[in-house]
Structure formats: structure tokens, C-alpha cells
Coordinates of C-alpha atoms in Angstrom, one line a residue:
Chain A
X1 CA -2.6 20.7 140.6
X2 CA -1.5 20.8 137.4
X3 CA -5.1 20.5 134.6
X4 CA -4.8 16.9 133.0
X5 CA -5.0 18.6 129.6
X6 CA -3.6 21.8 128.2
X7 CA -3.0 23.2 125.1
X8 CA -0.9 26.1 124.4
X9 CA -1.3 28.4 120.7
X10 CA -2.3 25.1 118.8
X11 CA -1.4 26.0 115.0
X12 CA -2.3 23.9 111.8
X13 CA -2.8 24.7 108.4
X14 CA -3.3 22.4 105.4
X15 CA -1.7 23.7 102.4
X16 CA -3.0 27.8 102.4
X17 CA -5.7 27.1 104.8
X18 CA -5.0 28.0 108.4
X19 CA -7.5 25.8 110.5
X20 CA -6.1 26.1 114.0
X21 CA -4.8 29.6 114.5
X22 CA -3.7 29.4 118.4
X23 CA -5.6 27.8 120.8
X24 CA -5.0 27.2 124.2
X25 CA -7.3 25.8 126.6
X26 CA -7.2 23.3 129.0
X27 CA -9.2 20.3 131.2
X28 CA -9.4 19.2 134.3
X29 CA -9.5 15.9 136.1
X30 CA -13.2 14.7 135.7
X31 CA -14.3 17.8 133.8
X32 CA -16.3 17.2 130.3
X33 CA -15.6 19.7 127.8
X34 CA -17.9 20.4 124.3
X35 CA -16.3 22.0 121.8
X36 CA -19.4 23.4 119.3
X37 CA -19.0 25.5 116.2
X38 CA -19.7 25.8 112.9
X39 CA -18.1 23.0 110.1
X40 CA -14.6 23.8 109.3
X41 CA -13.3 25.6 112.0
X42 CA -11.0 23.5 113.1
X43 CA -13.3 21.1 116.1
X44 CA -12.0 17.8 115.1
X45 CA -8.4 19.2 113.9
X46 CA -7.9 20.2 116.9
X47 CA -8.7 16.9 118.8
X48 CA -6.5 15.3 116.2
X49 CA -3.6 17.3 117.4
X50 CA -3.9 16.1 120.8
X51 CA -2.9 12.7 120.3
X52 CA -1.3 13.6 117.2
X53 CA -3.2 12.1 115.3
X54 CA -2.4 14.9 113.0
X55 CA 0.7 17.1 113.6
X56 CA 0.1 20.1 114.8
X57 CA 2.7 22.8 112.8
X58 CA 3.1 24.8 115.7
X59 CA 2.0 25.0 119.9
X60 CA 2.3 22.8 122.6
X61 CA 0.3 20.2 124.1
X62 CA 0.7 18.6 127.7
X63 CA -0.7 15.4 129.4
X64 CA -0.8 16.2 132.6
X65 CA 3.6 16.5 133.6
X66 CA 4.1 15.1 130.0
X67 CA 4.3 17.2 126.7
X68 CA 3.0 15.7 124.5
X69 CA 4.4 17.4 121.2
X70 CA 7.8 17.4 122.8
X71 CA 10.5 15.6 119.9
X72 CA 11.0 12.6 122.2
X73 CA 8.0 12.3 123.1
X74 CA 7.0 8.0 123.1
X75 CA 3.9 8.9 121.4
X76 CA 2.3 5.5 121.4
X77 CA 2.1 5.4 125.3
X78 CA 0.5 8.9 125.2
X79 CA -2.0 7.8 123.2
X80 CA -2.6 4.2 125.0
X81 CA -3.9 7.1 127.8
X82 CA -5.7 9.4 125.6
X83 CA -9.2 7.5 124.7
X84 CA -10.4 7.9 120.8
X85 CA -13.9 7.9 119.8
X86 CA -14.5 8.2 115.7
X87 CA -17.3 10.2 114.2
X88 CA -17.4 6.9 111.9
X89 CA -16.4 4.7 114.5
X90 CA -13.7 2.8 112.6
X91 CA -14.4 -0.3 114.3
X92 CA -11.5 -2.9 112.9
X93 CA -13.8 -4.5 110.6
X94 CA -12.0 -8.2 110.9
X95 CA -12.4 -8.6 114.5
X96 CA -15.5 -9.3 116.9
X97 CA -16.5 -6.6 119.3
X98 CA -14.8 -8.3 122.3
X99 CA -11.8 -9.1 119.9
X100 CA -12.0 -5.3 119.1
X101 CA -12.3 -4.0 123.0
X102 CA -9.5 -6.8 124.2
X103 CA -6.9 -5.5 121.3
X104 CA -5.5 -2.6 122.9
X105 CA -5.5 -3.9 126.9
X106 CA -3.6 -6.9 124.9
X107 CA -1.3 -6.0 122.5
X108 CA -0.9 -2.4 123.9
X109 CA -1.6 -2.6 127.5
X110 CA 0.4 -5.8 127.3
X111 CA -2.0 -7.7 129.6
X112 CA -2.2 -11.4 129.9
X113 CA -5.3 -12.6 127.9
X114 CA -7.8 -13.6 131.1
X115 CA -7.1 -10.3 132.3
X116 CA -7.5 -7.7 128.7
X117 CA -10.6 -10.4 128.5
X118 CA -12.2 -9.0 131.9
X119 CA -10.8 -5.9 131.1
X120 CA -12.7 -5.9 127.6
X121 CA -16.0 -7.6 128.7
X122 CA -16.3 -4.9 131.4
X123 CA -16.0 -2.3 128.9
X124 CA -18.7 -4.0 126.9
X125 CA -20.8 -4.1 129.8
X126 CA -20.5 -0.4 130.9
X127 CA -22.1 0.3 127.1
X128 CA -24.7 -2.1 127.7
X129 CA -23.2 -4.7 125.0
X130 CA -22.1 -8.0 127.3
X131 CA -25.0 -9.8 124.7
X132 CA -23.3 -9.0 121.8
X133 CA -19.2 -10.0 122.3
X134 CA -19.3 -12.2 119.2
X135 CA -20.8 -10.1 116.8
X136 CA -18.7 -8.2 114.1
X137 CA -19.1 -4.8 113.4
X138 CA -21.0 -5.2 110.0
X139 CA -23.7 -7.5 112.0
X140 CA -24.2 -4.3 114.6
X141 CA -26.5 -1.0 114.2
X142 CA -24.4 2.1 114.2
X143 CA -25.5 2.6 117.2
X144 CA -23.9 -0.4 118.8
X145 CA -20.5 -0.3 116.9
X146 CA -20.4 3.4 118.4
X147 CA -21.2 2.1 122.0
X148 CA -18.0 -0.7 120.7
X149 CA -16.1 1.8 120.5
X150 CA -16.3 3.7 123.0
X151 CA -15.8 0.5 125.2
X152 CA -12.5 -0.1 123.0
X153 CA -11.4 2.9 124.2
X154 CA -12.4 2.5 127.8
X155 CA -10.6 -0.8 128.4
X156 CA -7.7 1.0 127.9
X157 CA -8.4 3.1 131.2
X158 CA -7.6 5.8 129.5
X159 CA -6.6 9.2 131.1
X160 CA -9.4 11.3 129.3
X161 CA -11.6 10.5 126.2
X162 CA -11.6 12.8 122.9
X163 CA -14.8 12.3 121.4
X164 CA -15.2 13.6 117.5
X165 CA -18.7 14.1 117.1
X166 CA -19.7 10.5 117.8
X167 CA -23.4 10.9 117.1
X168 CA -23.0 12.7 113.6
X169 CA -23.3 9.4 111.3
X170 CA -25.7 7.7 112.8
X171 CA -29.8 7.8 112.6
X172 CA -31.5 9.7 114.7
X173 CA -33.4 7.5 116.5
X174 CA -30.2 5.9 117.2
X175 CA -28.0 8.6 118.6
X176 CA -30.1 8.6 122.0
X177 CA -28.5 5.3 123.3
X178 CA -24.6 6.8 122.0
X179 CA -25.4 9.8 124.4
X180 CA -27.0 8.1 127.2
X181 CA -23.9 6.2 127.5
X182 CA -21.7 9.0 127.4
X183 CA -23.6 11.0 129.9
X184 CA -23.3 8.5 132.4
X185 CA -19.6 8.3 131.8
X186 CA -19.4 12.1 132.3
X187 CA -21.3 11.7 135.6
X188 CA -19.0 8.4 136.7
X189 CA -16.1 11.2 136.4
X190 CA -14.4 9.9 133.0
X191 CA -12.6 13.4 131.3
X192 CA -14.1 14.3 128.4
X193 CA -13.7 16.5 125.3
X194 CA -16.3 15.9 123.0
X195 CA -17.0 17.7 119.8
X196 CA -20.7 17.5 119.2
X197 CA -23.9 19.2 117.7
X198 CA -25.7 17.9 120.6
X199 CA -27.2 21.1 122.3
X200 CA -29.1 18.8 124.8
X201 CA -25.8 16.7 126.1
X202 CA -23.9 19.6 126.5
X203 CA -26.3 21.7 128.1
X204 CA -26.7 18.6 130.5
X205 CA -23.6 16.9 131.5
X206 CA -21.1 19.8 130.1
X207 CA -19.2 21.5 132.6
X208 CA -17.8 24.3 129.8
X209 CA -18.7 24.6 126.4
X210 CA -16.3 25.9 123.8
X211 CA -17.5 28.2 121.3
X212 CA -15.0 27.8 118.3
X213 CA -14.8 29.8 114.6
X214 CA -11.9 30.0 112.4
X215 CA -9.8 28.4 114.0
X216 CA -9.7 30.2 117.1
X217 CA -11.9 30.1 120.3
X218 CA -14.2 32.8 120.6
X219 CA -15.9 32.1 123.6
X220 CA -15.8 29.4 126.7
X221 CA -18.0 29.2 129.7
X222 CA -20.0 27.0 131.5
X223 CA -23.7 25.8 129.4
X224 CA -26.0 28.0 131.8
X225 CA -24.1 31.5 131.2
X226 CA -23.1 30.8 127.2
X227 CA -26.9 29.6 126.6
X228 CA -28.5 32.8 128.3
X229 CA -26.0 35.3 128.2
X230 CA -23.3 35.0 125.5
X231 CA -20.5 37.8 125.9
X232 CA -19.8 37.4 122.1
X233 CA -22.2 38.1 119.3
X234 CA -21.3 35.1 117.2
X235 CA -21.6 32.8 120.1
X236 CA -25.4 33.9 120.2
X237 CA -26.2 34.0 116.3
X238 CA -24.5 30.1 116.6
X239 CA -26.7 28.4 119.5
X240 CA -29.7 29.9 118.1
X241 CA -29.3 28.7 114.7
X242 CA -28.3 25.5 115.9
X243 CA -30.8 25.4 118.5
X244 CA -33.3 25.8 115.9
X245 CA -32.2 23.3 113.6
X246 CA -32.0 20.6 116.3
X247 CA -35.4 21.7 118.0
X248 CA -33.9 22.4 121.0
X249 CA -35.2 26.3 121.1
X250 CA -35.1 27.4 124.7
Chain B
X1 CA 1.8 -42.9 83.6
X2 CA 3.9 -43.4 86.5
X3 CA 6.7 -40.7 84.4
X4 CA 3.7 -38.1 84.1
X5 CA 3.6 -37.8 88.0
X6 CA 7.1 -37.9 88.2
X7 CA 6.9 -35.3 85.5
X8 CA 4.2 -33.2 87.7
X9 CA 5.8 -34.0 90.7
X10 CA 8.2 -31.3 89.4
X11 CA 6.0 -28.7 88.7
X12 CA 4.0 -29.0 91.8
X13 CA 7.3 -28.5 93.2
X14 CA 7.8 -25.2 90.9
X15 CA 4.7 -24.1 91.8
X16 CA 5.4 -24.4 95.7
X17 CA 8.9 -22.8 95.2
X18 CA 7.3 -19.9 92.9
X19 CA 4.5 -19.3 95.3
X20 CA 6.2 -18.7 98.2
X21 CA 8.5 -16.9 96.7
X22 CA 6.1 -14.4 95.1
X23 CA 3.4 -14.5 98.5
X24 CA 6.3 -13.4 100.4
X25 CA 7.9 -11.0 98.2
X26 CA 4.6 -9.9 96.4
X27 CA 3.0 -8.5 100.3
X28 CA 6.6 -6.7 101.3
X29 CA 6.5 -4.8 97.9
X30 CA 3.1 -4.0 98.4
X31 CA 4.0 -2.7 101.8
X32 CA 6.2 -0.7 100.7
X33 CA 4.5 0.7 98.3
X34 CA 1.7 1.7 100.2
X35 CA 2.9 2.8 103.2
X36 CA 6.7 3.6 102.9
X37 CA 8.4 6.9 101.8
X38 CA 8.8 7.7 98.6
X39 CA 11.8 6.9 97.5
X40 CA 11.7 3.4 98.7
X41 CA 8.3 3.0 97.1
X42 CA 9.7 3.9 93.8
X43 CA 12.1 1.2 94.0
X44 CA 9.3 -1.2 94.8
X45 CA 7.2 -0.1 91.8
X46 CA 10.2 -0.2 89.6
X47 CA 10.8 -4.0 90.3
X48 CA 7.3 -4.6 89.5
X49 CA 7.4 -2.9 86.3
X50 CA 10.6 -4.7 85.8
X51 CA 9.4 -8.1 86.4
X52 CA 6.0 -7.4 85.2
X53 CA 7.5 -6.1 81.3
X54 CA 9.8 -9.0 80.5
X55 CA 8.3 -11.8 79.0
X56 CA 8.6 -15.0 81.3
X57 CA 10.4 -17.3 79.0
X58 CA 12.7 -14.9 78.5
X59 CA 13.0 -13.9 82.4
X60 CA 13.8 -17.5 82.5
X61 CA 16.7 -17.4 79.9
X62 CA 17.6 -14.6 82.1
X63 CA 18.0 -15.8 85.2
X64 CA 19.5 -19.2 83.8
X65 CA 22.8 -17.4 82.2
X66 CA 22.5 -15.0 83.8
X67 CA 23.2 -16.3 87.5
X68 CA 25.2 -18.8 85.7
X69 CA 27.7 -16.0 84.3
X70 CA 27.1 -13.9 87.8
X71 CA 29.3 -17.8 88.7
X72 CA 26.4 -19.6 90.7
X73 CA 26.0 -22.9 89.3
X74 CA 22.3 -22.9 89.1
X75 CA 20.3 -25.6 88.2
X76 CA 17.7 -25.1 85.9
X77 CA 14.8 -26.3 88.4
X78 CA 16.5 -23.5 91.5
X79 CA 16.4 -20.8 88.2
X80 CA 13.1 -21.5 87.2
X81 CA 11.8 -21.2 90.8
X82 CA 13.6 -18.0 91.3
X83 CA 12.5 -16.2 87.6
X84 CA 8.9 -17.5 88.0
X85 CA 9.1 -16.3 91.6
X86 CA 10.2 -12.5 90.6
X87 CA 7.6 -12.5 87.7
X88 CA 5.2 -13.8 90.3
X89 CA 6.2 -12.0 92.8
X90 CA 5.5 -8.5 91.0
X91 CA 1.7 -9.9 89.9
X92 CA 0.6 -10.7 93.4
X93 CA 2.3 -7.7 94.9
X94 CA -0.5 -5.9 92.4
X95 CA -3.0 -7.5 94.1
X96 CA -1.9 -6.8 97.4
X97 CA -1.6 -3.2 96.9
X98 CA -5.1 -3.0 95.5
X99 CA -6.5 -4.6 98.8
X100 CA -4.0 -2.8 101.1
X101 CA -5.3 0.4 99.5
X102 CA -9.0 -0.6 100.1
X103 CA -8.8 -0.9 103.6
X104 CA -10.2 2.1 105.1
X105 CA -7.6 4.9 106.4
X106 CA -9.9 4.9 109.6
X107 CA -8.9 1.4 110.4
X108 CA -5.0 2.6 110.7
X109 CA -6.0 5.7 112.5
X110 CA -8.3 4.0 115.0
X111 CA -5.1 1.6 115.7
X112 CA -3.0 4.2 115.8
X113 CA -5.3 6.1 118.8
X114 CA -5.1 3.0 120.2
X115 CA -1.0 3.6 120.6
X116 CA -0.2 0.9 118.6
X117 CA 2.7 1.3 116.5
X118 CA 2.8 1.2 112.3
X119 CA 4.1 -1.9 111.8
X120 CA 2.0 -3.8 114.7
X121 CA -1.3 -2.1 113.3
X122 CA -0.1 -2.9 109.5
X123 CA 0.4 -6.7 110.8
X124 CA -3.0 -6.7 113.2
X125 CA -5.3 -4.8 111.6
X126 CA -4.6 -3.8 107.9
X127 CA -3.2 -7.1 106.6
X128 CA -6.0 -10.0 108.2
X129 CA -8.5 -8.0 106.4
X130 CA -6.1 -7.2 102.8
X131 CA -5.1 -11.0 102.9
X132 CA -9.0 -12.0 103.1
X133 CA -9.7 -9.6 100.3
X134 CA -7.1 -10.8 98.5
X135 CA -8.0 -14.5 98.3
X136 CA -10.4 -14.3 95.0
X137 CA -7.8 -12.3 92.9
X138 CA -5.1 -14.7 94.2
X139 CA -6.9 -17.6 92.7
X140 CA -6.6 -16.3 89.4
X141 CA -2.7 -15.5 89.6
X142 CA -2.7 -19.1 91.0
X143 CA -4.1 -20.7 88.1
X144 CA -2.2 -18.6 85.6
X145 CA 1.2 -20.0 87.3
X146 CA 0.4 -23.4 88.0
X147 CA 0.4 -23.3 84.2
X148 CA 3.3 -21.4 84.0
X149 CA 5.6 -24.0 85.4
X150 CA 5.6 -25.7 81.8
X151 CA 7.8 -22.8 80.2
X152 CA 10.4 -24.1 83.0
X153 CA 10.8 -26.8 80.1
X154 CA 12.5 -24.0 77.8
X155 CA 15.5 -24.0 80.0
X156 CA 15.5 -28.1 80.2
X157 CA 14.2 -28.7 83.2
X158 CA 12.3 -32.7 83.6
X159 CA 8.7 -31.0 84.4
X160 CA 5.7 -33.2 83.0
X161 CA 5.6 -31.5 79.6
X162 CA 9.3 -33.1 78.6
X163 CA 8.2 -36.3 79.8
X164 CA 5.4 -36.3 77.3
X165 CA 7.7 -35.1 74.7
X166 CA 10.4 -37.6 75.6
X167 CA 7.3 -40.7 75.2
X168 CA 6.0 -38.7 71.4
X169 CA 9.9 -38.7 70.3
X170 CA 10.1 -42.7 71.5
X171 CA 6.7 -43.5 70.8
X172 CA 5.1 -41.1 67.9
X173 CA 1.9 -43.1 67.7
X174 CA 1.0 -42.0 71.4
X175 CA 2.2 -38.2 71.0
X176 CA -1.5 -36.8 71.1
X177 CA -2.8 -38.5 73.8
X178 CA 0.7 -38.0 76.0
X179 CA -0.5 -34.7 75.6
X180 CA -4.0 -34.5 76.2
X181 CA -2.8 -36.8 79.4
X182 CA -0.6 -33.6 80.7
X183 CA -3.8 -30.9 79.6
X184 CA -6.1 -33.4 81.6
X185 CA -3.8 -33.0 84.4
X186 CA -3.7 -29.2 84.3
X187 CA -7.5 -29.4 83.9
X188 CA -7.8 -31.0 87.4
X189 CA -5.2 -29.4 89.4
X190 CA -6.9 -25.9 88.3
X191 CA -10.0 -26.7 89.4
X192 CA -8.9 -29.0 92.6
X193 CA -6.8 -25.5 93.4
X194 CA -9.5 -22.7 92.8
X195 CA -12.1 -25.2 95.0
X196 CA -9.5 -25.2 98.0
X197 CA -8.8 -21.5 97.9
X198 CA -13.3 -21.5 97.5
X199 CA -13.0 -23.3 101.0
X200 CA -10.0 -21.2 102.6
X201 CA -12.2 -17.8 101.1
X202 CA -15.3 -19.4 102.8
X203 CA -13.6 -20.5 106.2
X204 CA -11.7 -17.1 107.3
X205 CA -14.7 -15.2 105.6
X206 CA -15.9 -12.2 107.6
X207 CA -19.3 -10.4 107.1
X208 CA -18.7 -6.6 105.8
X209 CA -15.0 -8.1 104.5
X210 CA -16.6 -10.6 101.7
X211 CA -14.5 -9.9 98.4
X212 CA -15.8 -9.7 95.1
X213 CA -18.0 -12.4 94.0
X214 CA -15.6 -14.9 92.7
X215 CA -18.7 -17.0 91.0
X216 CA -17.8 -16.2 87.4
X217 CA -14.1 -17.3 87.6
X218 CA -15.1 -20.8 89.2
X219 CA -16.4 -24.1 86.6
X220 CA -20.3 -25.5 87.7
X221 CA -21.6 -28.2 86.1
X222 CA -25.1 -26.5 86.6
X223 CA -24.2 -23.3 85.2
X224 CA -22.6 -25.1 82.2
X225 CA -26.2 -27.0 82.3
X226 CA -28.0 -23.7 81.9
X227 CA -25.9 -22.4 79.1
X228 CA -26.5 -25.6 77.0
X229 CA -30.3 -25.8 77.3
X230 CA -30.4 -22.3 76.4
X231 CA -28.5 -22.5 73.3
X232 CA -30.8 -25.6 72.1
X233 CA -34.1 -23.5 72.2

């Protein structure tokens, strides 16, 4: 079977800097993916490439049969099957949270509106938010516009979810109920590729973290081996430091 | 009195023609400017430095011969509506353009991921919340042009400000308070205006999207109150 993702010598550079310098990896059905590294190598570019978000200069990328960077590609379809979750959430500010959930399944989906409504309310209710349907974004915690939008991107029954590190803006004490969520949407199957700091979610529900530097991929493996035995130097300076900073020390 | 409605008839008319003229094409050439290619944003920026650098009463001579010469038999009111329109048109598309360029770029990328297309996410997601920001600026460009429709009496047409000058040239006694009648009139239509836009600001308000405080721009009697007190102690 062919992997639902795959990337092939992924290539960007904005203006002399080369971020992505080839990278080719790939995901399959069900599989969650975290992509760790230090800040500007290239994590989130590289997410943004796969939905072309931002054009990659160079590579391929292929939804399961369907390239994704081919010319005639219809782009927008991809993307209605390739979830997006924001580091800054980027909730649409004018519209509810069911209003913001029910958008896509309506206007992209092309759903009647009882149908986008119990697709959107089920959403809300797999992040735990079926209270709060009316509220807008400014009246939520960052916590809940992040749980909002991961739902918006769910009741679009999507193919697999990118997440750019979702928990990164927010308070600590309210990143716990962002990953909890998450987690058990790794565990109910949902494909995942999630750029995150979070040592504790990957080493728990990741079934292969991606060491990446420069704009390459140094190192991939599943949590247990690239925690305790690390084939590549960097990849053990790396956890460790960040291990430390995040009190996760082993 | 009956001939200073009549009179203001025609300007509210002006005003409705000019409006609509300058809502519609003030958004599009803010569209464009923002998010079109270059070259088709520099033609929208030029026709708002056009229209923005002539003087309205002479945009108005303008238009008048002009389309006149160009052989459309124009009336005065249609070229008034149309030169006052542009002019308008090139003021509000300012406006729009500022808010348009507010709006987060996270709110068109999320949209975007969402495989929405650019014009559907410009028309769903960008432009609800511009318009709302929009609504306190827009006030101002409204008052400025309700007043405006009075220079439409340079190229003759019957707007209330002729028919006050028509009753001082029968009846000189009367000429000051003719006019004080039409400034009276301007006085209330201002303020009745800038309180319905107050309501329409308030009624599609949504919290995180509130514009700027449009307090200072607005007349209150208690305010007003304040200011006098302190000036007597």
C-alpha cells in the first residue's frame, strides 16, 4: 500500500537562505509523526509545503495516488483533506466557534447546513467544547480557541492533520488540555504530523520522531530507540538540552 | 419650507447616488490593491491619487464638459453623482485598504488550509471583519460628503442651497435665515447619520473586532455639559 504521505527532496529557500535542503520522508495510515528540532530549521516550512501553504522551490509531494505539487494539481480539494492546526490558531475572529467548525464542511465540503451543523457540533464535542458553540474566539482561553481549531479541522474529515507546534503560544498550564486532546486523536487512529517541543507527547503517542537541523533530517526513529540510543550526535546534544529545559530529564 | 425639502430631497438623493457609487467602487480598489498583482494594483492606486488630487468643484466642472464634449448629454444631477462618486470612491477605498491590511495574514492562511479559494475566503472571512472595522472611519467620510453634495450647486443643479439662494435674490430681507434654515438641516442630518451608523457599529459588533473608539467624533450633550462647567470655574 502506497504511505498516505510522502515527500520527495523537499527544497525551499527564502531569498539566500536555504531552509529545506531535501527532505523526503513519509506517513502512514494512522501513524503520528513529531518532527523536533531546533528554531529555524525548517519544521514548520516544511509542513507549509505540504499543503502548499508555501511553495516549495523544488521536490515532490504525494497524497496518497495524488501529487500534490503536480502543475494541475486542484489544490483547494487537497487541502479540504489535509487538516491545519496553527501555532497561533488563527481562529476567523468574526465567526462563533460552531460558525468557525461548520465553515469548511459548508462552504468547502459543500454540505447542506443540518448536516456541516452535526458535522461541526461533533467536532466540538470530540475537543470537549459542545458548551461553548456560541462563543467567539476573543471570549475563549487560548486553550479553547486551540481545541476550536483543531475541531475546525476535523469536521473536515480530513485525510491526516499537520500540526505546527500547536502548544507554543499558549500558558503552560493551559497546553495540557491542547495535548490531551491530541493524544487521544493519535490513539482513535487520526494521521498525524505534528511539529512540537513537547518531549512528553511524543515520547507517548509518537510512533517516529524526526530529528531535523538545517533543513535536512538528521535522524528518524521510533521515541524509545532516538531517546536511549541516538545513532547521531546532534540528535543526543538536542533531547538532552531540550529535555532539560522542559523538565522532562529521563 | 416646503422648497428646502424639495431642495434636500436632491441632495439626499446625491448623497445616495455618491455613496453607492464610492462603497462599491471604493472596496474593489481596495481589493485590488491589497491583494492583486502588481501591475493592476498600480492602476488602482493611480485612480486614487487621481481622484483624491483634484479639487472636487473642479472634478465636477470636469465631469460636467467633460462627458458633455465625450457627446453624453449629461445632466448636471447624473454628473454630480458620478464626479462626487469618483472623488468618493477613492476616500473610502483608503479606508478600506487600511482595514483590509489589518486583518491578520493568519486569517487568509487558515481559510486557505481550509481549501477555500482567494476570492471565497476574501468574501467570507477577510471582508465581514474589514467592513466592521471600517464602519467608524466611514462615518467620518459620510459626514464630509453629505456636505459635499452642496458644491453640486456650482454646475447648476436645484440642490437645497439654490433654493435658498433663489428665496435671498426674491426675498433679500430673509437671506440669513434661508441660510441658517439649510445649515440647521446639515446640522441634523449629520448627527441623525453618525447615530445610525453608532447603531449599525453596535449591532454587527463583534468582541476582539471592536474598531477604534469612535466617542470623540460623535456630539453629547453631557460631554458638551462637562466642557462648559469646566470653563466657568
Amino acid at each position: 500500500m502506497a504511505p498516505l504521505l510522502r515527500t520527495e527532496d523537499v527544497h525551499k529557500r527564502y531569498g539566500k537562505e536555504e531552509v529545506l535542503r531535501g527532505v523526503s520522508m513519509c506517513l502512514e495510515p494512522g501513524e503520528t509523526k513529531v518532527i523536533i528540532g531546533p528554531s529555524g530549521t525548517g519544521k514548520s516550512t516544511l509542513l507549509r509545503c505540504i499543503n502548499r501553504l508555501t511553495e516549495p522551490d523544488r521536490g515532490r509531494i504525494w497524497l496518497e495516488e495524488q501529487e500534490v505539487t503536480a502543475r494541475k494539481a486542484s489544490i483547494n480539494r487537497l487541502r479540504a483533506d489535509i487538516g491545519f492546526v496553527f501555532q497561533d490558531f488563527n481562529l476567523f475572529t468574526h465567526l462563533t466557534s460552531l460558525e468557525n467548525v461548520r465553515l469548511g464542511p459548508l462552504r468547502v465540503r459543500r454540505l447542506g447546513r443540518p448536516q456541516a451543523n452535526r458535522t461541526a457540533l461533533e467536532a466540538l464535542a470530540q475537543v470537549g467544547l459542545s458548551d461553548k458553540t456560541k462563543s467567539y474566539p476573543a471570549e475563549l482561553s487560548g486553550g479553547q480557541q486551540q481545541r476550536v481549531a483543531i475541531a475546525r479541522a476535523l469536521a473536515m474529515h480530513p485525510k491526516l492533520i499537520l500540526f505546527d507546534e500547536p502548544t507554543s503560544a499558549l500558558d503552560p498550564e493551559l497546553i495540557g488540555e491542547v495535548l490531551e486532546v491530541m493524544v487521544r486523536l493519535a490513539k482513535s487512529g487520526m494521521t498525524m504530523l505534528v511539529v512540537s517541543h513537547e518531549m512528553g507527547f511524543a515520547r507517548s503517542v509518537a510512533d517516529e520522531i524526526i530529528f531535523m537541523e538545517h533543513g535536512v533530517i538528521v535522524e528518524q526513529g521510533p521515541p524509545s530507540r532516538m531517546f536511549k540510543a541516538p545513532t547521531q550526535a546532534r540528535t543526543g546534544e538536542f533531547l538532552r538540552k531540550i529535555s532539560e529545559l522542559y523538565g522532562e530529564a529521563d | 419650507m416646503p422648497v428646502f425639502w424639495q431642495g434636500m430631497l436632491v441632495n439626499l438623493q446625491l448623497l445616495l447616488g455618491l455613496l453607492s457609487i464610492g462603497l462599491a467602487i471604493g472596496i474593489l480598489v481596495a481589493i485590488i490593491e491589497v491583494y492583486a498583482p502588481r501591475p493592476l494594483a498600480a492602476v488602482a492606486s493611480g485612480y486614487e491619487w487621481f481622484f483624491r488630487g483634484i479639487p472636487e468643484i473642479v472634478l465636477l466642472f470636469l465631469f460636467y464638459f467633460g462627458l458633455t464634449r465625450a457627446g453624453w448629454a449629461v445632466s448636471p444631477f447624473m454628473a454630480a453623482v458620478l464626479a462626487l462618486g469618483a472623488r468618493s470612491s477613492a476616500y473610502q477605498s483608503q479606508i478600506f485598504r487600511g482595514a483590509l491590511s489589518s486583518i491578520p495574514a493568519g486569517q487568509m492562511m487558515a481559510a486557505r488550509s481550509l481549501g477555500m479559494g482567494r476570492v471565497a475566503a476574501i468574501g467570507r472571512i477577510i471582508l465581514p471583519q474589514a467592513l466592521r472595522l471600517s464602519i467608524p472611519p466611514w462615518s467620518n467620510e459620510f459626514s464630509a460628503v453629505l456636505k459635499d453634495t452642496t458644491l453640486a450647486y456650482s454646475i447648476g443643479v436645484v440642490d437645497v442651497l439654490r433654493q435658498a439662494r433663489y428665496m435671498s435674490v426674491r426675498t433679500p430681507a430673509v437671506s440669513l435665515t434661508a441660510f441658517i434654515v439649510v445649515a440647521l438641516m446639515f446640522l441634523v442630518l449629520t448627527y441623525a447619520g453618525n447615530w445610525m451608523l453608532g447603531l449599525l457599529e453596535a449591532r454587527v459588533r463583534v468582541p476582539g473586532l471592536e474598531g477604534r473608539a469612535r466617542r470623540e467624533m460623535r456630539f453629547s450633550w453631557s460631554r458638551m455639559w462637562r466642557r462648559v462647567r469646566w470653563r466657568r470655574f
